[in-house]
């Protein structure tokens, strides 16, 4: 017993030493190599989290060592987020050198916002001397994002050169967007007007994002707003209206009503309606006459004079020109074990009912997902009786629960299903659990990377687990994730705890 006690005394200090623990965790992480199995992936993520939580900052150096050795994009993002704001030159160079782990230009926003968090002088110097001079799209875009957020006046000239270089280059349109956004934030009104009339739609997108935030614009700015409201790109028009809703700028209420009444794209009119609800705190349906009465006297009670009928999916109106329904088929969709009350049974009924209600001119597609995603058609098709019948057969043959929740693959398939897609309905009963980005926060960054240009609204139906596991006192991460997906894309979310 004495020998055992002595041994425990020798071991205890080492086990309690944060530095020793950090070293042991690094060795364990590296020992997994690139094992693709779920057990290895889970353990590597847990190691990164444990390093973050070590006391006395013992995990910082270990995380810094692991960033270049991370195996998957999600692990790179976890490690860099856990490092916190950039502290010094070593931290900066490790993170930016290995940013290609995220792939192409997908996460410029993530890296740019990280660099803009109360940066030390070394970060500002790097942005000016290296980042904005780089021909690498990730570095250039990241630096533009950070410089704009920091309002770095000295960065305006090199950013202007980036915009000249990329503004007409579709391959680098994301960099052009970030450059335009940065110049608008740094230089103000004159640059806003230039970008609003730029020949490239992704530059005009940046103007549409920022212009409505002006509280007292002059005539030139109002004219630029009017031009963007008539822009040939429906994505630019939708971004403009979304921004009015976000900023709640009453100066543009009339423009919202005009868009609601006359925009040729139904999905844009839907965005105008949501922006009016955000602006007013009222719901006058899609009735332009009622909204005009409201604008005359905002204190008066103005009931809608007309009600509009749309297809309904779990009670949500399907107001779209090109819509994709994305349905979770993971194992939990087989619950509860009651005849015709399983989540999947209800989901099939609701989906088929919505498809049958779609106007024939509406284009639609379907994506089913669990461990991976399957798309019904290569492109959206009109909701004719023949196509709806074909979709019904596919649903009845394909929809069987099993596997995990690869939300990233599902939404990626939806975005790739049609270039003209404007609306997604995502139904799921959980947060991501497998795939390239199974961490909920990282998945949101991925969605933004697709959505910034496409302007696709994602409505979500979150099937709550509370009725299945009522005794568990746990936060429902699925509900949180689905709510965030909808809010960041200007969509609406509905939590369903019981079959409708």
Coordinates of C-alpha atoms in Angstrom, one line a residue:
X1 CA 0.0 0.0 0.0
X2 CA 2.9 2.3 0.9
X3 CA 4.5 1.8 -2.5
X4 CA 1.1 2.5 -4.2
X5 CA 0.6 5.7 -2.2
X6 CA 4.2 6.8 -3.1
X7 CA 3.5 6.1 -6.8
X8 CA 0.3 8.1 -6.7
X9 CA 2.2 11.0 -5.1
X10 CA 4.7 11.0 -7.9
X11 CA 2.0 10.8 -10.6
X12 CA -0.4 13.4 -9.2
X13 CA 1.7 16.5 -9.8
X14 CA 2.4 15.5 -13.4
X15 CA -1.3 14.8 -14.1
X16 CA -2.2 18.2 -12.5
X17 CA 0.5 20.1 -14.5
X18 CA -1.4 21.9 -17.4
X19 CA 1.8 22.1 -19.5
X20 CA 2.3 18.3 -19.2
X21 CA -1.3 17.7 -20.0
X22 CA -1.1 19.9 -23.1
X23 CA 1.9 18.1 -24.3
X24 CA 0.2 14.7 -23.8
X25 CA -2.9 16.0 -25.8
X26 CA -0.7 17.2 -28.7
X27 CA 0.9 13.8 -28.9
X28 CA -2.4 12.0 -28.8
X29 CA -3.9 14.3 -31.5
X30 CA -1.0 13.6 -33.8
X31 CA -1.1 9.9 -33.1
X32 CA -4.5 9.7 -34.8
X33 CA -3.0 10.9 -38.1
X34 CA -5.6 11.3 -40.7
X35 CA -7.9 8.5 -39.6
X36 CA -11.3 9.3 -41.3
X37 CA -13.3 7.2 -38.9
X38 CA -15.8 8.8 -36.6
X39 CA -14.0 7.8 -33.4
X40 CA -10.8 9.5 -34.5
X41 CA -12.6 12.6 -35.7
X42 CA -14.6 12.9 -32.4
X43 CA -11.4 12.4 -30.3
X44 CA -9.4 15.0 -32.2
X45 CA -12.2 17.6 -31.7
X46 CA -12.4 16.8 -28.0
X47 CA -8.7 17.2 -27.7
X48 CA -8.9 20.7 -29.2
X49 CA -11.7 21.6 -26.8
X50 CA -9.8 20.3 -23.8
X51 CA -6.7 22.4 -24.8
X52 CA -8.8 25.5 -24.9
X53 CA -10.1 24.8 -21.4
X54 CA -6.7 24.2 -19.8
X55 CA -5.9 26.6 -17.0
X56 CA -3.2 29.3 -17.1
X57 CA -3.2 29.5 -20.9
X58 CA -1.3 26.2 -21.1
X59 CA -3.3 25.2 -24.2
X60 CA -2.4 28.2 -26.3
X61 CA 1.0 27.1 -27.4
X62 CA -0.3 23.6 -28.1
X63 CA -3.2 24.9 -30.2
X64 CA -0.7 27.1 -32.1
X65 CA 1.4 24.0 -32.9
X66 CA -1.7 22.0 -34.0
X67 CA -3.2 24.6 -36.4
X68 CA -0.9 23.6 -39.3
X69 CA -1.4 19.9 -38.4
X70 CA -5.2 20.0 -38.3
X71 CA -6.8 17.3 -40.4
X72 CA -10.2 18.7 -41.5
X73 CA -11.5 22.3 -42.1
X74 CA -13.7 22.0 -39.0
X75 CA -10.7 21.3 -36.9
X76 CA -8.8 24.2 -38.4
X77 CA -11.7 26.5 -37.5
X78 CA -12.0 25.1 -34.0
X79 CA -8.3 25.5 -33.3
X80 CA -8.1 29.1 -34.7
X81 CA -11.3 30.1 -32.8
X82 CA -10.0 28.7 -29.6
X83 CA -6.8 30.7 -30.0
X84 CA -8.9 33.8 -29.7
X85 CA -7.9 37.2 -31.1
X86 CA -4.5 37.4 -32.8
X87 CA -1.8 38.1 -30.2
X88 CA 1.5 38.4 -32.0
X89 CA 3.3 37.8 -35.3
X90 CA 3.7 34.1 -34.7
X91 CA 0.0 33.6 -34.1
X92 CA -0.8 35.7 -37.2
X93 CA 1.5 33.9 -39.6
X94 CA 0.4 30.4 -38.5
X95 CA -3.2 31.2 -39.0
X96 CA -2.9 32.9 -42.4
X97 CA -0.4 30.5 -43.8
X98 CA -2.7 27.6 -43.3
X99 CA -6.0 29.3 -44.2
X100 CA -6.1 27.3 -47.4
X101 CA -7.4 24.4 -45.3
X102 CA -10.8 26.2 -45.5
X103 CA -10.8 26.0 -49.3
X104 CA -10.8 28.7 -52.0
X105 CA -12.6 31.9 -50.8
X106 CA -15.3 30.2 -48.7
X107 CA -14.3 31.6 -45.3
X108 CA -13.0 35.1 -45.9
X109 CA -15.5 36.5 -43.5
X110 CA -14.4 34.2 -40.7
X111 CA -10.7 35.0 -41.0
X112 CA -11.3 38.8 -41.6
X113 CA -13.5 39.2 -38.5
X114 CA -10.9 37.3 -36.5
X115 CA -8.1 39.7 -37.6
X116 CA -10.3 42.7 -36.8
X117 CA -10.8 41.8 -33.2
X118 CA -8.9 44.5 -31.3
X119 CA -5.8 43.8 -33.3
X120 CA -2.2 44.6 -32.2
X121 CA -0.1 46.8 -34.4
X122 CA 1.5 43.8 -36.1
X123 CA -1.8 42.8 -37.6
X124 CA -2.5 46.2 -39.0
X125 CA 1.0 46.3 -40.4
X126 CA 0.5 42.9 -42.0
X127 CA -2.8 43.9 -43.6
X128 CA -1.2 46.9 -45.3
X129 CA 2.2 45.5 -46.2
X130 CA 1.3 41.9 -47.1
X131 CA -2.4 41.0 -47.0
X132 CA -3.6 43.8 -49.4
X133 CA -0.6 43.2 -51.7
X134 CA -1.2 39.4 -51.9
X135 CA -2.5 37.9 -55.1
X136 CA -4.0 35.0 -53.1
X137 CA -7.8 35.5 -53.0
X138 CA -8.1 34.3 -49.4
X139 CA -5.4 36.7 -48.2
X140 CA -6.7 39.6 -50.3
X141 CA -10.3 39.1 -49.4
X142 CA -9.5 38.5 -45.7
X143 CA -7.5 41.7 -45.6
X144 CA -10.2 43.7 -47.2
X145 CA -12.8 42.4 -44.8
X146 CA -10.6 43.3 -41.8
X147 CA -9.6 46.7 -43.1
X148 CA -13.2 47.6 -43.7
X149 CA -14.3 46.5 -40.3
X150 CA -11.4 48.5 -38.8
X151 CA -12.1 51.6 -41.0
X152 CA -8.5 51.8 -42.0
X153 CA -8.3 54.9 -44.0
X154 CA -4.7 54.2 -45.0
X155 CA -5.9 50.9 -46.7
X156 CA -8.2 52.7 -49.2
X157 CA -5.6 53.0 -52.0
X158 CA -4.5 49.4 -52.1
X159 CA -8.1 48.2 -51.7
X160 CA -9.0 50.4 -54.7
X161 CA -6.4 48.6 -56.7
X162 CA -7.8 45.2 -55.7
X163 CA -11.3 46.3 -56.8
X164 CA -9.9 47.5 -60.2
X165 CA -8.2 44.1 -60.6
X166 CA -11.1 41.9 -59.5
X167 CA -14.3 43.9 -60.2
X168 CA -14.8 42.4 -63.7
X169 CA -13.3 39.0 -62.9
X170 CA -16.1 36.5 -62.0
X171 CA -13.5 34.0 -60.6
X172 CA -12.6 36.5 -57.9
X173 CA -16.1 38.0 -57.4
X174 CA -16.0 37.4 -53.6
X175 CA -12.8 39.4 -53.3
X176 CA -14.4 42.2 -55.4
X177 CA -17.4 42.2 -53.0
X178 CA -15.1 42.5 -50.0
X179 CA -13.1 45.3 -51.6
X180 CA -16.2 47.2 -52.5
X181 CA -17.7 46.7 -49.0
X182 CA -14.4 47.9 -47.4
X183 CA -14.2 51.0 -49.6
X184 CA -17.8 51.9 -48.8
X185 CA -17.2 51.6 -45.1
X186 CA -13.9 53.6 -45.3
X187 CA -14.6 56.3 -47.8
X188 CA -18.3 56.9 -47.3
X189 CA -20.9 58.5 -49.7
X190 CA -18.9 59.0 -52.9
X191 CA -17.7 55.4 -52.9
X192 CA -21.2 54.1 -52.2
X193 CA -22.6 55.9 -55.3
X194 CA -19.7 54.5 -57.4
X195 CA -20.4 51.0 -56.3
X196 CA -24.1 51.3 -56.8
X197 CA -23.6 52.0 -60.5
X198 CA -20.8 49.5 -61.0
X199 CA -21.1 47.1 -64.0
X200 CA -20.4 44.1 -61.8
X201 CA -23.4 42.7 -59.8
X202 CA -21.3 41.5 -56.9
X203 CA -20.0 45.1 -56.4
X204 CA -23.5 46.4 -56.6
X205 CA -24.4 43.8 -53.9
X206 CA -22.0 45.4 -51.6
X207 CA -23.7 48.8 -52.2
X208 CA -27.1 47.3 -51.7
X209 CA -25.9 45.8 -48.4
X210 CA -24.6 49.2 -47.0
X211 CA -26.7 51.9 -48.6
X212 CA -29.9 51.5 -46.6
X213 CA -28.0 52.1 -43.4
X214 CA -27.7 55.8 -44.2
X215 CA -30.3 57.6 -42.0
X216 CA -30.3 60.9 -43.8
X217 CA -29.0 60.4 -47.4
X218 CA -29.0 63.2 -49.9
X219 CA -30.7 63.2 -53.3
X220 CA -27.8 61.4 -55.0
X221 CA -28.0 58.5 -52.5
X222 CA -31.7 58.3 -52.8
X223 CA -31.3 58.1 -56.6
X224 CA -28.7 55.4 -56.2
X225 CA -31.1 53.5 -54.0
X226 CA -33.9 53.8 -56.6
X227 CA -31.5 52.5 -59.3
X228 CA -30.6 49.5 -57.1
X229 CA -34.3 48.8 -56.5
X230 CA -34.6 48.4 -60.3
X231 CA -31.4 46.5 -60.7
X232 CA -31.5 43.8 -63.4
X233 CA -30.1 41.3 -60.9
X234 CA -32.9 40.0 -58.5
X235 CA -30.2 39.1 -56.0
X236 CA -29.2 42.8 -55.8
X237 CA -32.8 43.9 -55.4
X238 CA -33.4 41.2 -52.7
X239 CA -30.2 42.3 -50.8
X240 CA -31.3 45.9 -50.9
X241 CA -34.7 45.1 -49.4
X242 CA -33.2 42.8 -46.8
X243 CA -30.9 45.6 -45.7
X244 CA -33.9 48.0 -45.3
X245 CA -35.5 45.4 -43.0
X246 CA -32.3 45.0 -41.0
X247 CA -31.7 48.7 -40.5
X248 CA -35.5 49.6 -40.2
X249 CA -34.9 52.8 -42.2
X250 CA -38.3 54.4 -42.7
X251 CA -37.0 56.5 -45.5
X252 CA -37.3 53.5 -47.8
X253 CA -40.7 52.2 -46.7
X254 CA -42.4 53.4 -49.9
X255 CA -39.8 51.6 -52.0
X256 CA -40.6 48.4 -50.1
X257 CA -44.3 48.8 -50.9
X258 CA -43.5 49.4 -54.6
X259 CA -41.4 46.2 -54.7
X260 CA -44.1 44.3 -52.9
X261 CA -46.6 45.3 -55.6
X262 CA -44.5 45.3 -58.8
X263 CA -41.3 43.4 -58.6
X264 CA -41.2 40.7 -61.3
X265 CA -39.7 38.2 -59.0
X266 CA -42.1 36.6 -56.5
X267 CA -39.3 35.8 -54.0
X268 CA -38.2 39.4 -54.0
X269 CA -41.8 40.5 -53.3
X270 CA -41.8 38.0 -50.4
X271 CA -38.6 39.7 -49.0
X272 CA -40.3 43.1 -49.3
X273 CA -43.2 41.8 -47.3
X274 CA -40.9 40.5 -44.5
X275 CA -39.0 43.8 -44.5
X276 CA -42.2 45.7 -44.1
X277 CA -43.2 43.5 -41.1
X278 CA -39.8 44.1 -39.6
X279 CA -40.1 47.9 -40.2
X280 CA -43.6 48.3 -38.9
X281 CA -44.1 45.5 -36.3
X282 CA -47.4 44.7 -38.1
X283 CA -48.5 42.0 -40.5
X284 CA -50.7 43.3 -43.3
X285 CA -50.1 40.2 -45.5
X286 CA -49.0 40.9 -49.0
X287 CA -51.5 43.7 -49.6
X288 CA -49.9 46.8 -51.1
X289 CA -53.0 48.9 -50.6
X290 CA -53.1 48.2 -46.8
X291 CA -49.4 49.0 -46.5
X292 CA -49.9 52.3 -48.3
X293 CA -52.7 53.2 -45.8
X294 CA -50.3 52.2 -43.0
X295 CA -47.7 54.6 -44.4
X296 CA -50.1 57.5 -44.4
X297 CA -51.1 57.0 -40.8
X298 CA -48.8 54.6 -38.9
X299 CA -50.9 54.9 -35.7
X300 CA -54.2 53.8 -37.3
X301 CA -55.3 50.2 -37.3
X302 CA -55.2 49.2 -41.0
X303 CA -56.5 45.7 -41.6
X304 CA -55.4 44.1 -44.9
X305 CA -58.1 44.4 -47.6
X306 CA -57.1 41.2 -49.3
X307 CA -55.7 37.9 -48.2
X308 CA -53.3 35.9 -50.4
X309 CA -53.3 32.1 -50.7
X310 CA -50.0 30.2 -51.1
X311 CA -48.9 26.6 -50.9
X312 CA -48.2 25.7 -47.2
X313 CA -45.4 23.5 -45.9
X314 CA -45.8 22.8 -42.1
X315 CA -47.9 25.9 -42.1
X316 CA -45.3 28.2 -43.7
X317 CA -46.3 29.9 -46.9
X318 CA -44.2 28.9 -50.0
X319 CA -43.7 32.3 -51.7
X320 CA -41.0 31.5 -54.3
X321 CA -40.2 31.2 -57.9
X322 CA -37.6 28.4 -57.6
X323 CA -37.7 26.4 -54.4
X324 CA -35.9 23.3 -53.0
X325 CA -37.3 21.2 -50.2
X326 CA -34.5 19.6 -48.1
X327 CA -35.6 16.8 -45.8
X328 CA -33.7 15.0 -43.0
X329 CA -33.8 11.2 -43.2
X330 CA -31.6 10.5 -40.2
X331 CA -32.4 7.7 -37.8
X332 CA -34.3 9.9 -35.3
X333 CA -36.8 10.7 -38.0
X334 CA -38.1 7.1 -37.4
X335 CA -39.4 8.2 -34.0
X336 CA -41.8 8.0 -32.2
X337 CA -42.7 4.3 -32.8
X338 CA -46.4 5.0 -33.5
X339 CA -48.2 4.1 -36.7
X340 CA -48.4 7.0 -39.1
X341 CA -47.0 9.4 -36.4
X342 CA -43.3 8.9 -37.0
X343 CA -41.6 12.1 -38.0
X344 CA -40.8 10.7 -41.4
X345 CA -44.5 9.8 -42.0
X346 CA -45.6 13.3 -41.1
X347 CA -42.8 14.8 -43.2
X348 CA -43.9 12.9 -46.3
X349 CA -47.5 13.9 -45.9
X350 CA -46.6 17.6 -45.4
X351 CA -44.2 17.6 -48.3
X352 CA -46.6 15.9 -50.8
X353 CA -49.4 18.2 -49.7
X354 CA -47.2 21.3 -50.4
X355 CA -46.1 20.0 -53.8
X356 CA -49.7 19.5 -54.8
X357 CA -50.5 23.1 -53.8
X358 CA -47.7 24.7 -55.8
X359 CA -48.7 26.8 -58.8
X360 CA -47.7 25.1 -62.0
X361 CA -45.2 27.9 -62.9
X362 CA -43.3 27.5 -59.7
X363 CA -40.1 25.5 -60.2
X364 CA -39.0 23.0 -57.5
X365 CA -36.6 20.3 -56.6
X366 CA -36.0 17.9 -53.6
X367 CA -33.0 16.9 -51.6
X368 CA -33.0 14.0 -49.0
X369 CA -30.2 13.6 -46.6
X370 CA -28.8 11.5 -43.7
X371 CA -25.1 10.5 -43.9
X372 CA -25.0 12.0 -47.4
X373 CA -27.4 13.9 -49.6
X374 CA -29.4 12.8 -52.7
X375 CA -31.0 15.2 -55.2
X376 CA -34.1 14.3 -57.0
X377 CA -33.4 16.2 -60.3
X378 CA -30.3 17.8 -61.7
X379 CA -32.2 21.1 -62.0
X380 CA -35.6 22.5 -60.9
X381 CA -38.7 21.6 -62.8
X382 CA -42.1 23.2 -63.1
X383 CA -44.8 22.0 -60.7
X384 CA -46.9 20.3 -63.4
X385 CA -49.1 17.4 -62.5
X386 CA -46.7 15.0 -64.2
X387 CA -43.6 16.3 -62.3
X388 CA -45.4 16.3 -59.0
X389 CA -46.5 12.7 -59.6
X390 CA -42.9 11.8 -60.4
X391 CA -41.7 13.5 -57.2
X392 CA -44.3 11.6 -55.2
X393 CA -43.0 8.3 -56.5
X394 CA -39.4 9.3 -55.6
X395 CA -40.4 10.3 -52.1
X396 CA -42.3 7.1 -51.4
X397 CA -39.4 5.0 -52.7
X398 CA -36.6 7.0 -51.1
X399 CA -37.7 8.3 -47.8
X400 CA -36.6 5.8 -45.1
X401 CA -34.9 6.9 -41.9
X402 CA -31.4 5.8 -41.0
X403 CA -27.9 7.3 -40.4
X404 CA -26.7 10.7 -39.1
X405 CA -27.3 14.3 -40.0
X406 CA -25.1 15.7 -42.8
X407 CA -26.7 19.2 -43.1
X408 CA -23.6 20.6 -44.9
X409 CA -23.9 18.1 -47.7
X410 CA -27.7 18.6 -47.9
X411 CA -27.5 22.4 -48.3
X412 CA -24.6 22.2 -50.6
X413 CA -26.6 19.9 -52.9
X414 CA -29.5 22.3 -52.7
X415 CA -27.4 25.3 -53.7
X416 CA -25.9 23.4 -56.5
X417 CA -29.2 22.0 -57.8
X418 CA -30.1 25.2 -59.8
X419 CA -28.3 28.4 -60.4
X420 CA -31.6 30.4 -60.2
X421 CA -32.6 28.9 -56.8
X422 CA -34.1 31.6 -54.5
X423 CA -35.7 29.7 -51.6
X424 CA -34.9 26.6 -49.5
X425 CA -37.1 24.8 -47.0
X426 CA -34.9 22.8 -44.6
X427 CA -36.6 20.3 -42.4
X428 CA -34.5 18.6 -39.7
X429 CA -34.8 17.3 -36.1
X430 CA -31.1 18.0 -35.1
X431 CA -28.0 20.0 -35.6
X432 CA -25.2 18.7 -37.9
X433 CA -23.6 15.5 -36.7
X434 CA -21.5 14.3 -39.6
X435 CA -19.8 15.7 -42.7
X436 CA -17.2 18.3 -43.6
X437 CA -18.7 20.7 -41.1
X438 CA -20.7 19.0 -38.4
X439 CA -20.1 21.7 -35.8
X440 CA -23.1 24.0 -35.9
X441 CA -21.1 27.3 -35.8
X442 CA -18.8 26.2 -38.6
X443 CA -21.8 25.1 -40.7
X444 CA -23.2 28.6 -40.4
X445 CA -20.0 30.0 -41.8
X446 CA -20.3 27.6 -44.7
X447 CA -23.9 28.6 -45.4
X448 CA -22.9 32.3 -45.4
X449 CA -20.1 31.5 -47.9
X450 CA -22.8 30.2 -50.3
X451 CA -25.5 32.6 -49.5
X452 CA -23.7 36.0 -49.7
X453 CA -24.0 36.1 -53.5
X454 CA -26.9 33.8 -54.2
X455 CA -29.3 35.6 -51.8
X456 CA -31.1 32.3 -51.2
X457 CA -33.6 32.5 -48.3
X458 CA -33.6 29.4 -46.1
X459 CA -36.8 28.8 -44.1
X460 CA -36.4 26.1 -41.5
X461 CA -38.8 23.6 -39.8
X462 CA -37.1 22.4 -36.6
X463 CA -38.7 19.2 -35.3
X464 CA -38.2 19.5 -31.6
X465 CA -36.9 16.6 -29.6
X466 CA -38.7 17.9 -26.4
X467 CA -41.7 15.6 -26.9
X468 CA -39.4 12.5 -27.2
X469 CA -37.0 13.3 -24.4
X470 CA -39.1 15.5 -22.1
X471 CA -37.2 14.5 -19.0
X472 CA -33.8 15.6 -20.3
X473 CA -32.8 19.0 -19.1
X474 CA -30.7 19.9 -22.1
X475 CA -30.6 22.8 -24.6
X476 CA -32.0 21.7 -27.9
X477 CA -29.0 22.5 -30.2
X478 CA -31.1 21.4 -33.2
X479 CA -33.6 24.2 -32.6
X480 CA -30.9 26.7 -32.0
X481 CA -29.1 25.8 -35.2
X482 CA -32.2 25.8 -37.3
X483 CA -33.2 29.2 -35.9
X484 CA -29.8 30.7 -36.7
X485 CA -29.8 29.3 -40.3
X486 CA -33.2 31.0 -40.9
X487 CA -32.3 34.3 -39.3
X488 CA -29.0 34.7 -41.1
X489 CA -30.6 34.1 -44.5
X490 CA -33.7 36.3 -43.8
X491 CA -35.9 33.2 -43.5
X492 CA -38.5 32.2 -41.0
X493 CA -38.3 29.2 -38.6
X494 CA -41.0 27.1 -37.1
X495 CA -40.4 24.7 -34.2
X496 CA -42.7 21.7 -34.3
X497 CA -43.1 19.7 -31.1
X498 CA -46.1 17.7 -32.2
X499 CA -47.3 16.5 -35.6
X500 CA -49.3 19.3 -37.3

